């Protein structure tokens, strides 16, 4: 599978998310999932090592808020983000294009599934109609045969009595 982010792009995207507001790891995972319309949900094993590296580089700090670890961008992180605004813009364009392509694929798949469902329903309706017609024909034939048998039996009884 092709990686969603090119080398270093996730790092830049995390900095941009933290520039909006301090967040804990789960909030970052949710923000990325929301940004990708649920089509990409990074694992904790992807996010936390990147955050640790950003902290090691002095681009983010972490603090503890109860049981949660909250990450916040530093001035050095803001400076890097500012220096890489062009890269961030390109990344946003790539993400938007990627989400659009995925949405188009999903839409196409749903349309095809709906067409197939309509065809299946029409076929089932025809088969049900054929079965009803066959039952009606069978019932009519059975009724005619029964009437003929009763008539013949009545005639035979009348002849035997006469």
PDB file of C-alpha atoms in Angstrom:
ATOM      1  CA  UNK A   1       0.000   0.000   0.000  1.00  0.00           C
ATOM      2  CA  UNK A   2       1.263   3.476  -0.859  1.00  0.00           C
ATOM      3  CA  UNK A   3       2.028   5.553   2.221  1.00  0.00           C
ATOM      4  CA  UNK A   4      -0.452   8.358   2.795  1.00  0.00           C
ATOM      5  CA  UNK A   5       2.275  10.813   3.703  1.00  0.00           C
ATOM      6  CA  UNK A   6       5.600  11.194   1.938  1.00  0.00           C
ATOM      7  CA  UNK A   7       8.712  11.240   4.114  1.00  0.00           C
ATOM      8  CA  UNK A   8       8.520  14.179   6.518  1.00  0.00           C
ATOM      9  CA  UNK A   9       5.013  15.213   5.513  1.00  0.00           C
ATOM     10  CA  UNK A  10       3.262  13.709   8.535  1.00  0.00           C
ATOM     11  CA  UNK A  11       5.731  15.554  10.741  1.00  0.00           C
ATOM     12  CA  UNK A  12       4.799  18.836   9.043  1.00  0.00           C
ATOM     13  CA  UNK A  13       1.096  18.064   9.248  1.00  0.00           C
ATOM     14  CA  UNK A  14       1.362  17.312  12.981  1.00  0.00           C
ATOM     15  CA  UNK A  15       3.068  20.665  13.515  1.00  0.00           C
ATOM     16  CA  UNK A  16       0.248  22.407  11.619  1.00  0.00           C
ATOM     17  CA  UNK A  17      -2.388  20.667  13.757  1.00  0.00           C
ATOM     18  CA  UNK A  18      -0.551  21.616  16.939  1.00  0.00           C
ATOM     19  CA  UNK A  19      -0.250  25.223  15.711  1.00  0.00           C
ATOM     20  CA  UNK A  20      -4.058  25.385  15.853  1.00  0.00           C
ATOM     21  CA  UNK A  21      -4.170  24.245  19.477  1.00  0.00           C
ATOM     22  CA  UNK A  22      -2.423  21.931  21.940  1.00  0.00           C
ATOM     23  CA  UNK A  23      -3.690  18.370  21.632  1.00  0.00           C
ATOM     24  CA  UNK A  24      -3.141  14.927  23.013  1.00  0.00           C
ATOM     25  CA  UNK A  25      -2.269  12.006  20.745  1.00  0.00           C
ATOM     26  CA  UNK A  26      -5.799  10.709  20.367  1.00  0.00           C
ATOM     27  CA  UNK A  27      -7.022  14.169  19.329  1.00  0.00           C
ATOM     28  CA  UNK A  28      -4.328  14.253  16.659  1.00  0.00           C
ATOM     29  CA  UNK A  29      -5.381  10.827  15.395  1.00  0.00           C
ATOM     30  CA  UNK A  30      -9.014  12.030  15.298  1.00  0.00           C
ATOM     31  CA  UNK A  31      -8.066  15.277  13.531  1.00  0.00           C
ATOM     32  CA  UNK A  32      -6.206  13.326  10.851  1.00  0.00           C
ATOM     33  CA  UNK A  33      -9.076  10.869  10.484  1.00  0.00           C
ATOM     34  CA  UNK A  34     -11.541  13.754  10.151  1.00  0.00           C
ATOM     35  CA  UNK A  35      -9.322  15.502   7.612  1.00  0.00           C
ATOM     36  CA  UNK A  36      -9.270  12.349   5.476  1.00  0.00           C
ATOM     37  CA  UNK A  37     -12.985  11.706   5.860  1.00  0.00           C
ATOM     38  CA  UNK A  38     -12.282   8.515   7.819  1.00  0.00           C
ATOM     39  CA  UNK A  39     -10.330   6.958   4.942  1.00  0.00           C
ATOM     40  CA  UNK A  40      -7.013   7.257   6.793  1.00  0.00           C
ATOM     41  CA  UNK A  41      -6.774   6.668  10.509  1.00  0.00           C
ATOM     42  CA  UNK A  42      -3.184   6.636  11.710  1.00  0.00           C
ATOM     43  CA  UNK A  43      -2.286   4.245  14.483  1.00  0.00           C
ATOM     44  CA  UNK A  44      -0.879   5.269  17.818  1.00  0.00           C
ATOM     45  CA  UNK A  45       2.298   3.477  16.683  1.00  0.00           C
ATOM     46  CA  UNK A  46       2.574   5.989  13.858  1.00  0.00           C
ATOM     47  CA  UNK A  47       1.711   9.165  15.766  1.00  0.00           C
ATOM     48  CA  UNK A  48       3.536   8.819  19.091  1.00  0.00           C
ATOM     49  CA  UNK A  49       7.001   8.090  17.687  1.00  0.00           C
ATOM     50  CA  UNK A  50       6.656  11.166  15.429  1.00  0.00           C
ATOM     51  CA  UNK A  51       5.613  13.264  18.411  1.00  0.00           C
ATOM     52  CA  UNK A  52       8.583  11.957  20.427  1.00  0.00           C
ATOM     53  CA  UNK A  53      10.902  12.925  17.552  1.00  0.00           C
ATOM     54  CA  UNK A  54       9.347  16.394  17.342  1.00  0.00           C
ATOM     55  CA  UNK A  55       9.856  16.777  21.092  1.00  0.00           C
ATOM     56  CA  UNK A  56      13.451  15.588  20.798  1.00  0.00           C
ATOM     57  CA  UNK A  57      14.035  18.240  18.113  1.00  0.00           C
ATOM     58  CA  UNK A  58      12.531  20.932  20.365  1.00  0.00           C
ATOM     59  CA  UNK A  59       9.595  21.579  18.028  1.00  0.00           C
ATOM     60  CA  UNK A  60       6.930  20.489  20.522  1.00  0.00           C
ATOM     61  CA  UNK A  61       6.694  20.130  24.266  1.00  0.00           C
ATOM     62  CA  UNK A  62       4.556  17.767  26.222  1.00  0.00           C
ATOM     63  CA  UNK A  63       2.837  18.124  29.543  1.00  0.00           C
ATOM     64  CA  UNK A  64       0.606  15.864  31.557  1.00  0.00           C
ATOM     65  CA  UNK A  65      -3.033  16.738  32.078  1.00  0.00           C
ATOM     66  CA  UNK A  66      -4.374  14.052  34.396  1.00  0.00           C
ATOM     67  CA  UNK A  67      -3.864  10.801  32.506  1.00  0.00           C
ATOM     68  CA  UNK A  68      -3.386  12.524  29.144  1.00  0.00           C
ATOM     69  CA  UNK A  69      -0.183  13.792  27.612  1.00  0.00           C
ATOM     70  CA  UNK A  70      -0.786  17.068  25.816  1.00  0.00           C
ATOM     71  CA  UNK A  71       1.527  18.226  23.022  1.00  0.00           C
ATOM     72  CA  UNK A  72       2.069  21.892  22.214  1.00  0.00           C
ATOM     73  CA  UNK A  73       4.071  23.498  19.448  1.00  0.00           C
ATOM     74  CA  UNK A  74       7.098  25.552  20.491  1.00  0.00           C
ATOM     75  CA  UNK A  75       8.407  28.793  18.970  1.00  0.00           C
ATOM     76  CA  UNK A  76      10.979  26.684  17.092  1.00  0.00           C
ATOM     77  CA  UNK A  77       8.123  24.528  15.787  1.00  0.00           C
ATOM     78  CA  UNK A  78       6.229  27.616  14.651  1.00  0.00           C
ATOM     79  CA  UNK A  79       9.361  28.920  12.935  1.00  0.00           C
ATOM     80  CA  UNK A  80       9.787  25.631  11.046  1.00  0.00           C
ATOM     81  CA  UNK A  81       6.126  25.641  10.106  1.00  0.00           C
ATOM     82  CA  UNK A  82       6.434  29.215   8.849  1.00  0.00           C
ATOM     83  CA  UNK A  83       9.578  28.362   6.855  1.00  0.00           C
ATOM     84  CA  UNK A  84       7.759  25.419   5.239  1.00  0.00           C
ATOM     85  CA  UNK A  85       4.450  27.117   4.401  1.00  0.00           C
ATOM     86  CA  UNK A  86       4.946  26.286   0.709  1.00  0.00           C
ATOM     87  CA  UNK A  87       5.428  22.615   1.555  1.00  0.00           C
ATOM     88  CA  UNK A  88       2.378  22.720   3.813  1.00  0.00           C
ATOM     89  CA  UNK A  89       0.291  24.278   1.036  1.00  0.00           C
ATOM     90  CA  UNK A  90       1.426  21.548  -1.379  1.00  0.00           C
ATOM     91  CA  UNK A  91       0.616  18.927   1.260  1.00  0.00           C
ATOM     92  CA  UNK A  92      -2.880  20.371   1.780  1.00  0.00           C
ATOM     93  CA  UNK A  93      -3.454  20.275  -1.985  1.00  0.00           C
ATOM     94  CA  UNK A  94      -2.287  16.643  -2.130  1.00  0.00           C
ATOM     95  CA  UNK A  95      -4.521  15.698   0.797  1.00  0.00           C
ATOM     96  CA  UNK A  96      -7.541  17.430  -0.759  1.00  0.00           C
ATOM     97  CA  UNK A  97      -6.887  15.697  -4.094  1.00  0.00           C
ATOM     98  CA  UNK A  98      -6.437  12.350  -2.372  1.00  0.00           C
ATOM     99  CA  UNK A  99      -9.678  12.700  -0.409  1.00  0.00           C
ATOM    100  CA  UNK A 100     -11.502  13.805  -3.569  1.00  0.00           C
ATOM    101  CA  UNK A 101     -10.214  10.751  -5.487  1.00  0.00           C
ATOM    102  CA  UNK A 102     -11.200   8.424  -2.653  1.00  0.00           C
ATOM    103  CA  UNK A 103     -14.652  10.002  -2.463  1.00  0.00           C
ATOM    104  CA  UNK A 104     -15.061   9.586  -6.235  1.00  0.00           C
ATOM    105  CA  UNK A 105     -14.074   5.911  -5.966  1.00  0.00           C
ATOM    106  CA  UNK A 106     -16.524   5.355  -3.110  1.00  0.00           C
ATOM    107  CA  UNK A 107     -19.278   7.189  -4.986  1.00  0.00           C
ATOM    108  CA  UNK A 108     -18.609   5.105  -8.105  1.00  0.00           C
ATOM    109  CA  UNK A 109     -18.666   1.881  -6.072  1.00  0.00           C
ATOM    110  CA  UNK A 110     -21.918   2.832  -4.382  1.00  0.00           C
ATOM    111  CA  UNK A 111     -23.491   3.740  -7.747  1.00  0.00           C
ATOM    112  CA  UNK A 112     -22.466   0.385  -9.217  1.00  0.00           C
ATOM    113  CA  UNK A 113     -23.799  -1.442  -6.152  1.00  0.00           C
ATOM    114  CA  UNK A 114     -27.112   0.439  -6.431  1.00  0.00           C
ATOM    115  CA  UNK A 115     -27.416  -0.449 -10.141  1.00  0.00           C
ATOM    116  CA  UNK A 116     -26.762  -4.112  -9.341  1.00  0.00           C
ATOM    117  CA  UNK A 117     -29.280  -4.017  -6.507  1.00  0.00           C
ATOM    118  CA  UNK A 118     -31.951  -2.526  -8.784  1.00  0.00           C
ATOM    119  CA  UNK A 119     -31.265  -5.237 -11.380  1.00  0.00           C
ATOM    120  CA  UNK A 120     -31.434  -7.952  -8.711  1.00  0.00           C
ATOM    121  CA  UNK A 121     -34.698  -6.559  -7.351  1.00  0.00           C
ATOM    122  CA  UNK A 122     -36.228  -6.375 -10.842  1.00  0.00           C
ATOM    123  CA  UNK A 123     -35.149  -9.958 -11.519  1.00  0.00           C
ATOM    124  CA  UNK A 124     -36.597 -11.146  -8.202  1.00  0.00           C
ATOM    125  CA  UNK A 125     -39.851  -9.315  -8.967  1.00  0.00           C
ATOM    126  CA  UNK A 126     -40.062 -10.986 -12.389  1.00  0.00           C
ATOM    127  CA  UNK A 127     -39.362 -14.395 -10.861  1.00  0.00           C
ATOM    128  CA  UNK A 128     -42.001 -13.828  -8.194  1.00  0.00           C
ATOM    129  CA  UNK A 129     -44.492 -12.806 -10.896  1.00  0.00           C
ATOM    130  CA  UNK A 130     -43.641 -15.897 -12.953  1.00  0.00           C
ATOM    131  CA  UNK A 131     -44.134 -18.100  -9.899  1.00  0.00           C
ATOM    132  CA  UNK A 132     -47.510 -16.457  -9.166  1.00  0.00           C
ATOM    133  CA  UNK A 133     -48.581 -16.937 -12.785  1.00  0.00           C
ATOM    134  CA  UNK A 134     -47.534 -20.581 -12.695  1.00  0.00           C
ATOM    135  CA  UNK A 135     -49.462 -21.112  -9.449  1.00  0.00           C
ATOM    136  CA  UNK A 136     -52.543 -19.429 -10.923  1.00  0.00           C
ATOM    137  CA  UNK A 137     -52.257 -21.521 -14.096  1.00  0.00           C
ATOM    138  CA  UNK A 138     -51.802 -24.634 -11.983  1.00  0.00           C
ATOM    139  CA  UNK A 139     -54.797 -23.737  -9.841  1.00  0.00           C
ATOM    140  CA  UNK A 140     -56.935 -23.022 -12.903  1.00  0.00           C
ATOM    141  CA  UNK A 141     -55.878 -26.300 -14.538  1.00  0.00           C
ATOM    142  CA  UNK A 142     -56.530 -28.139 -11.289  1.00  0.00           C
ATOM    143  CA  UNK A 143     -59.972 -26.548 -10.959  1.00  0.00           C
ATOM    144  CA  UNK A 144     -60.852 -27.417 -14.574  1.00  0.00           C
ATOM    145  CA  UNK A 145     -59.645 -30.994 -14.083  1.00  0.00           C
ATOM    146  CA  UNK A 146     -61.598 -31.246 -10.845  1.00  0.00           C
ATOM    147  CA  UNK A 147     -64.748 -29.913 -12.512  1.00  0.00           C
ATOM    148  CA  UNK A 148     -64.308 -32.329 -15.423  1.00  0.00           C
ATOM    149  CA  UNK A 149     -63.800 -35.203 -13.007  1.00  0.00           C
ATOM    150  CA  UNK A 150     -66.919 -34.256 -11.038  1.00  0.00           C
ATOM    151  CA  UNK A 151     -68.930 -33.946 -14.223  1.00  0.00           C
ATOM    152  CA  UNK A 152     -67.734 -37.342 -15.439  1.00  0.00           C
ATOM    153  CA  UNK A 153     -68.448 -38.878 -12.048  1.00  0.00           C
ATOM    154  CA  UNK A 154     -71.917 -37.348 -12.031  1.00  0.00           C
ATOM    155  CA  UNK A 155     -72.608 -38.632 -15.530  1.00  0.00           C
ATOM    156  CA  UNK A 156     -71.369 -42.078 -14.600  1.00  0.00           C
ATOM    157  CA  UNK A 157     -73.544 -42.080 -11.495  1.00  0.00           C
ATOM    158  CA  UNK A 158     -76.550 -40.963 -13.508  1.00  0.00           C
ATOM    159  CA  UNK A 159     -75.968 -43.673 -16.121  1.00  0.00           C
ATOM    160  CA  UNK A 160     -75.615 -46.314 -13.420  1.00  0.00           C
ATOM    161  CA  UNK A 161     -78.868 -45.198 -11.812  1.00  0.00           C
ATOM    162  CA  UNK A 162     -80.745 -45.092 -15.105  1.00  0.00           C
TER     163      UNK A 162
END
